[in-house]
Amino acid sequence: MERFAGVRRRTKPEVLAPAGSLDTLKTAVDFGADAVYFGGQAFGMRTAPKNFTLDQIEEAKTYAHARGARVFVTCNILPSSADVPSMNEYMAQLGDIGVDALIVSDIGVLMAAREVAPSTEIHISTQAGVTNYQAANALAQLGASRIVLARELSLADIRELRANIPADLEIEAFVHGSMCMAFSGRCLISQHTVGRDANKGDCSQPCRYKYHVVEQRRPNEFIPVEITDEGTFLFNSNDMNTIEHVDEILDAGVTSLKIEGRAKSAYYVAAMANAYKTAVNEYMVQRGFEDEHGGNLRPFHDQVHIPDDEPRPATSVQFSPWLAHEPNKVTHRTYSTGFYYPETPASEEIKVGGYINEWLLVGIVDDYDVDAKRLYLHAKNKITPGSEIEFLFPGEPPVAYVVPSGGILDDAGDQVSEINHPARQFSIPCPRAIPAGAMIRARNPRHRG
């Protein structure tokens, strides 16, 4: 039986989720993403994730297309001349598989993609650093159907760009996840410090390291950058979180909301895809593009060409209150709203270098026995009686539940006092039917907040 049957997809506005593995891609699709982007085993900007073989890309396309979602493959490194022949061959193979788009940053790669994969859309990566409509129009004339904007643009910048490009040229913008201290990710620090080229997907993230200043004439004296002698995370940029600003971003003319995180977990992708998809659905109803049942009332592209000197929508979309809490329930750094609002630009977190983990994935629902009112789960972390857990599944607010004090059974059907063996199946009494594939999370007992 297909998990979460009936998830609605749309082309515009699109929620675009990341995937670092085939399992994560399937989770992204299951939790409502309209499209998923990922890298193959070469020529993408993330070498750390497992990435996809050609056979896995074929399987990913088949899985997504069967459920109304699309797949985009990253080919967005800055290639050397030695990369050109194999990269062109690789793009031809992707075109033969039938992926929906190639994400590229190099103009030569763009032109080659048109020749070797003529039926595949070409999306211009944020690595290209597009900041103005003149650049966007030039790339459209060369065959691009979508521009992934530089992350440094404000909403006013996006509105001006949108008003001066063709109606069929799509705009994609990052709305959530990690940001880079360098302009649109073009960084040389990793190459300089450890010989790993960030512009070929091998960044070691030295911007997250702790730093002191050393004065040339006093080589053994470490000078604190801040008033503390603990050092500072000088380049450690905030994460982005715009869940409460989806309406303003879409009103500005963005057609695809991109979630960062190809190295992130399936749980992260599920939670963020579900949150942003829900926010988009609420936007579409409250702005009058859809009725409450998802029926089309007017096309979304009516919204994206409001000239900048005309008034913006007078009222904000009233998003469901639970959405604002979802970003805090995945692993993250200190949040900002990126560069969308010049009065509160993204900054760096100078005192803390690690992640904030307020919640943990503790299990995944395998099945539900309606007659016995018993839920079967695949354990990921410890679950104790009396603790509060939440069930997460697409299109719904999280469902809170207190684990009962008795009735916990292991995979042999024997009663146990708690769930404390990850990777094994357990069952618990549960009065509400929860669909297979739902994520189960709980507060992290080790988090200090």
XYZ file of C-alpha atoms in Angstrom:
449
model
C 0.000 0.000 0.000
C 1.364 3.446 -0.930
C 2.204 5.620 2.053
C 0.300 8.891 2.363
C -1.836 8.392 -0.740
C -3.481 11.514 -2.091
C -0.688 14.070 -1.547
C -1.344 16.933 -3.976
C 1.455 18.239 -6.201
C 1.710 21.448 -8.124
C 4.139 23.066 -10.533
C 3.798 26.596 -9.153
C 4.437 27.564 -6.489
C 6.700 24.603 -5.929
C 8.228 23.224 -2.742
C 11.640 21.838 -3.660
C 13.292 19.465 -1.181
C 16.851 18.096 -1.017
C 17.956 14.464 -1.001
C 21.333 12.925 -0.253
C 20.151 9.348 -0.772
C 17.399 7.395 -2.464
C 15.622 6.752 0.846
C 15.635 10.472 1.639
C 14.266 11.267 -1.816
C 11.390 8.879 -1.290
C 10.714 10.482 2.099
C 10.698 13.962 0.541
C 8.151 12.849 -2.045
C 6.069 11.027 0.559
C 5.932 14.165 2.728
C 4.648 16.384 -0.038
C 7.584 17.872 -1.933
C 6.578 18.906 -5.441
C 10.130 18.321 -6.656
C 13.389 16.949 -5.265
C 16.956 17.883 -6.157
C 20.011 15.707 -5.672
C 23.471 14.993 -7.015
C 24.926 12.072 -8.880
C 28.292 10.624 -8.008
C 30.110 13.345 -9.937
C 29.816 17.011 -10.881
C 27.570 18.122 -8.007
C 28.252 20.561 -5.179
C 27.993 17.986 -2.382
C 30.469 15.108 -2.274
C 29.801 14.151 1.354
C 26.302 12.628 0.879
C 26.117 9.165 -0.653
C 24.651 10.640 -3.821
C 23.054 8.655 -6.616
C 24.275 6.121 -9.128
C 22.683 6.220 -12.573
C 20.534 3.225 -11.642
C 19.376 5.027 -8.489
C 18.600 8.156 -10.506
C 16.419 6.023 -12.755
C 14.652 4.585 -9.704
C 14.281 8.056 -8.181
C 12.699 9.397 -11.357
C 10.309 6.462 -11.568
C 9.275 6.789 -7.907
C 8.769 10.560 -8.103
C 6.969 10.586 -11.449
C 4.573 7.867 -10.314
C 3.522 10.230 -7.518
C 3.372 13.441 -9.498
C 6.717 14.862 -8.330
C 9.718 15.932 -10.399
C 13.475 15.327 -10.065
C 16.340 17.760 -10.684
C 20.002 16.687 -10.805
C 22.869 18.997 -9.860
C 25.674 19.491 -12.388
C 26.807 22.741 -10.833
C 30.505 22.452 -10.078
C 32.889 24.937 -11.664
C 34.493 22.435 -14.060
C 38.069 22.359 -15.262
C 38.840 21.602 -18.900
C 39.637 18.037 -17.891
C 36.067 17.641 -16.609
C 34.370 18.654 -19.852
C 34.214 15.379 -21.864
C 33.003 13.197 -18.970
C 30.592 15.863 -17.737
C 28.971 16.180 -21.162
C 28.652 12.398 -21.391
C 27.087 12.318 -17.934
C 24.495 14.974 -18.810
C 23.582 13.011 -21.931
C 22.983 9.948 -19.754
C 20.756 11.988 -17.431
C 18.806 13.225 -20.435
C 18.298 9.644 -21.609
C 17.032 8.651 -18.157
C 14.463 11.437 -18.351
C 15.221 13.593 -15.326
C 13.219 16.798 -15.347
C 16.024 19.343 -15.032
C 19.777 19.802 -14.832
C 21.028 22.433 -12.380
C 24.118 24.116 -13.851
C 26.301 27.103 -13.003
C 28.801 27.268 -15.864
C 27.830 28.834 -19.186
C 29.715 26.172 -21.131
C 27.882 23.437 -19.272
C 24.605 25.195 -20.066
C 25.360 25.250 -23.789
C 26.505 21.619 -23.761
C 23.375 20.564 -21.864
C 21.221 22.029 -24.617
C 22.969 19.789 -27.132
C 23.357 16.530 -25.221
C 20.050 16.646 -23.271
C 17.764 18.740 -25.484
C 14.511 17.615 -23.807
C 15.690 18.396 -20.271
C 15.028 21.707 -18.515
C 18.061 23.783 -17.580
C 18.069 25.533 -14.201
C 20.783 28.051 -13.347
C 22.366 27.293 -9.969
C 22.757 29.824 -7.177
C 26.485 29.246 -7.770
C 26.122 31.417 -10.867
C 25.350 34.373 -8.611
C 22.435 35.873 -10.559
C 21.504 39.177 -8.900
C 19.758 41.153 -11.667
C 17.225 40.834 -14.462
C 19.775 41.511 -17.196
C 21.728 38.387 -16.243
C 18.506 36.390 -15.858
C 17.292 37.445 -19.316
C 20.627 36.606 -20.927
C 20.598 33.129 -19.412
C 16.981 32.638 -20.515
C 17.989 33.510 -24.064
C 20.667 30.822 -23.828
C 18.086 28.222 -22.878
C 17.539 28.415 -19.118
C 13.956 27.888 -17.946
C 14.652 28.726 -14.297
C 17.005 30.961 -12.333
C 18.063 29.995 -8.806
C 18.741 33.404 -7.332
C 21.815 34.431 -5.412
C 20.953 34.184 -1.728
C 21.957 37.785 -1.114
C 18.902 39.380 -2.747
C 16.243 41.264 -0.796
C 12.518 40.987 -1.475
C 12.637 44.377 -3.240
C 15.456 43.074 -5.467
C 13.391 40.003 -6.331
C 10.307 42.060 -7.175
C 12.317 44.242 -9.531
C 13.898 41.229 -11.200
C 10.523 39.490 -11.536
C 8.962 42.553 -13.191
C 11.664 42.615 -15.867
C 11.918 39.000 -17.007
C 9.645 36.866 -19.218
C 6.502 35.465 -17.652
C 7.620 31.881 -18.314
C 11.049 32.268 -16.703
C 10.809 30.710 -13.259
C 12.471 32.033 -10.101
C 13.757 29.654 -7.457
C 15.021 30.912 -4.091
C 16.388 29.315 -0.954
C 14.003 29.652 1.979
C 15.448 27.321 4.601
C 18.678 25.725 5.774
C 22.392 26.389 6.035
C 23.959 29.444 4.442
C 27.536 30.095 3.342
C 29.666 32.997 4.512
C 30.931 33.430 0.920
C 28.867 35.017 -1.862
C 26.408 32.373 -3.077
C 28.749 29.638 -1.930
C 31.792 30.619 -3.984
C 34.431 30.041 -1.323
C 38.187 29.362 -1.346
C 38.816 28.874 2.385
C 38.427 25.086 2.309
C 40.773 24.750 -0.672
C 43.325 26.999 1.014
C 43.242 25.380 4.445
C 42.835 21.659 3.775
C 43.028 21.265 -0.009
C 39.352 20.409 -0.452
C 37.710 22.410 -3.228
C 34.339 23.856 -2.204
C 33.620 24.770 -5.814
C 33.757 21.105 -6.755
C 31.518 19.977 -3.926
C 34.159 19.015 -1.371
C 33.866 21.791 1.227
C 35.221 20.944 4.692
C 33.251 23.877 6.206
C 36.215 25.661 7.820
C 33.892 28.644 8.291
C 32.386 26.676 11.192
C 35.741 26.371 13.005
C 36.685 28.374 16.083
C 39.229 31.173 15.477
C 41.597 33.465 17.359
C 43.547 36.401 15.924
C 47.367 36.244 15.983
C 49.366 39.423 15.533
C 52.435 39.004 13.274
C 55.014 40.215 15.806
C 53.532 38.124 18.641
C 53.100 34.676 17.041
C 52.442 32.835 20.302
C 49.909 35.269 21.696
C 46.313 34.457 20.781
C 44.144 37.563 20.814
C 40.407 37.045 21.348
C 38.248 38.570 18.649
C 35.442 39.098 21.139
C 35.721 40.190 24.759
C 35.974 36.559 25.861
C 39.122 34.440 25.637
C 37.036 31.495 24.450
C 37.727 32.433 20.843
C 35.071 33.054 18.243
C 33.383 31.324 15.352
C 34.267 34.226 13.088
C 32.631 33.048 9.837
C 29.883 30.806 11.238
C 26.803 32.034 9.390
C 23.248 31.683 10.662
C 20.857 29.166 9.181
C 17.902 30.503 7.205
C 14.291 30.108 8.337
C 11.473 31.877 6.488
C 8.476 29.703 7.373
C 6.581 32.750 8.673
C 7.417 34.805 5.566
C 6.376 32.426 2.799
C 3.586 34.791 1.745
C 5.937 37.745 1.212
C 8.434 35.619 -0.713
C 5.739 34.244 -3.008
C 4.158 37.693 -3.373
C 7.560 38.955 -4.573
C 7.421 36.554 -7.521
C 9.325 33.460 -6.423
C 7.909 30.340 -8.049
C 9.934 27.642 -6.264
C 10.803 27.528 -2.546
C 14.071 25.671 -2.098
C 15.032 23.889 1.111
C 18.772 23.426 1.648
C 20.101 20.172 3.052
C 21.400 17.409 0.785
C 23.575 16.249 3.675
C 20.664 16.323 6.136
C 18.605 13.425 7.480
C 15.386 12.025 6.080
C 13.608 13.329 9.189
C 14.848 16.884 8.534
C 13.630 16.673 4.937
C 10.261 15.252 5.979
C 9.609 17.914 8.609
C 10.664 20.873 6.465
C 8.989 19.661 3.265
C 5.758 19.155 5.195
C 5.967 22.552 6.898
C 6.656 24.564 3.756
C 4.145 22.588 1.700
C 1.470 23.289 4.319
C 2.405 26.989 4.333
C 2.130 27.134 0.533
C -1.258 25.406 0.622
C -2.532 27.941 3.151
C -1.134 30.782 1.048
C -2.890 29.525 -2.078
C -6.259 29.449 -0.331
C -5.964 32.771 1.490
C -4.653 34.601 -1.591
C -7.554 33.219 -3.645
C -5.660 30.942 -6.034
C -7.344 27.777 -4.732
C -10.447 26.874 -2.791
C -10.262 24.965 0.489
C -10.388 21.655 -1.369
C -7.480 22.511 -3.663
C -9.572 23.446 -6.680
C -8.041 26.082 -8.945
C -9.685 29.515 -8.866
C -7.092 31.507 -10.824
C -3.544 30.766 -12.003
C -0.663 31.564 -9.685
C 1.203 33.461 -12.406
C -1.390 36.260 -12.048
C 0.423 37.100 -8.813
C 4.015 37.195 -9.955
C 3.977 40.261 -12.195
C 2.824 43.024 -9.856
C 5.063 46.027 -10.677
C 7.151 47.198 -7.757
C 5.409 50.584 -7.641
C 1.973 48.993 -7.177
C 0.707 48.144 -3.672
C 1.506 44.742 -2.239
C -1.291 42.593 -0.783
C -2.742 44.458 2.172
C -3.019 41.528 4.540
C -0.569 38.869 5.616
C -1.440 35.208 5.318
C -2.394 33.764 8.692
C -0.383 30.567 8.862
C -1.298 27.781 11.274
C 0.520 28.459 14.574
C 2.202 25.023 14.662
C 4.209 25.838 11.535
C 6.317 28.438 13.353
C 7.578 25.741 15.743
C 8.533 23.144 13.133
C 11.969 24.613 12.226
C 12.979 24.344 15.891
C 12.224 20.629 15.857
C 14.998 19.766 13.390
C 18.756 20.101 13.778
C 19.764 23.693 13.058
C 22.049 26.578 13.889
C 20.809 29.952 15.121
C 18.207 31.150 12.626
C 17.859 34.318 10.594
C 15.706 35.314 7.610
C 18.710 35.476 5.286
C 18.999 38.639 3.214
C 15.329 39.100 2.355
C 14.971 41.959 4.846
C 17.847 44.509 4.724
C 16.963 45.824 8.163
C 17.709 42.396 9.700
C 20.350 40.759 7.492
C 21.886 37.361 8.141
C 24.842 37.402 10.477
C 27.158 34.898 12.126
C 26.920 32.960 15.351
C 30.213 33.845 17.030
C 29.856 31.945 20.317
C 28.486 28.548 19.316
C 29.767 26.409 16.480
C 27.644 23.299 16.755
C 24.055 22.432 16.019
C 20.972 22.952 18.149
C 19.162 19.650 18.715
C 15.998 20.239 20.718
C 14.170 17.211 19.295
C 15.172 13.717 18.193
C 13.737 11.211 15.760
C 12.841 8.225 17.959
C 11.026 5.973 15.507
C 9.127 5.445 12.279
C 5.654 3.917 12.130
C 5.605 0.513 10.415
C 1.931 -0.364 10.732
C -1.254 0.160 12.733
C -3.620 -2.586 13.871
C -7.085 -1.039 13.851
C -8.727 -3.869 15.778
C -6.110 -4.068 18.531
C -5.503 -0.286 18.497
C -1.792 -1.029 18.504
C 0.926 0.879 16.702
C 4.016 -0.895 15.359
C 7.184 1.146 15.058
C 10.793 0.811 13.989
C 12.837 2.264 16.854
C 15.519 4.898 16.253
C 16.113 6.160 19.798
C 14.989 5.405 23.333
C 11.278 5.825 24.167
C 10.223 5.649 27.809
C 6.753 5.293 29.373
C 5.218 8.621 30.369
C 7.244 10.612 27.817
C 5.489 12.782 25.252
C 6.111 11.964 21.614
C 4.778 13.493 18.409
C 3.681 11.801 15.215
C 4.530 13.675 12.024
C 2.821 12.916 8.727
C 1.978 15.002 5.645
C -0.564 17.772 5.602
C -1.471 17.612 9.277
C -0.297 19.287 12.474
C 1.909 16.994 14.578
C -0.082 14.671 16.820
C 1.086 14.635 20.454
C 0.809 11.420 22.450
C 1.968 10.326 25.903
C 3.547 6.867 25.836
C 1.488 4.604 28.121
C 2.999 3.113 31.259
C 2.278 -0.439 30.157
C 1.610 -2.544 27.093
C 4.929 -1.993 25.305
C 5.858 -5.143 23.366
C 9.075 -6.116 21.596
C 9.288 -7.823 18.216
C 8.698 -11.229 19.835
C 5.499 -10.000 21.485
C 7.016 -9.954 24.957
C 6.278 -7.082 27.317
C 9.178 -4.697 27.980
C 9.556 -1.713 30.277
C 10.767 0.693 27.595
C 11.936 0.923 23.995
C 15.699 0.926 24.136
C 16.958 -1.096 21.164
C 17.289 1.013 17.981
C 16.674 -0.775 14.670
C 14.194 -3.229 16.186
C 10.404 -3.277 15.953
C 8.212 -2.577 18.972
C 4.525 -1.940 19.448
C 2.591 0.308 21.816
C -1.106 0.857 22.565
C -2.389 3.874 20.621
C -6.064 4.893 20.289
C -5.545 6.896 17.091
C -4.738 5.304 13.737
C -1.374 6.625 12.543
C -0.314 5.972 8.932
C 2.710 3.856 8.076
C 5.747 6.005 7.353
C 4.881 8.653 9.932
C 7.889 10.001 11.826
C 7.950 9.801 15.631
C 9.922 12.440 17.523
C 10.527 13.445 21.131
C 12.348 16.174 23.007
C 16.075 15.595 23.311
C 16.819 14.955 27.009
C 20.414 16.115 26.469
C 19.454 19.501 25.052
C 20.154 22.434 27.313
C 17.874 25.263 26.372
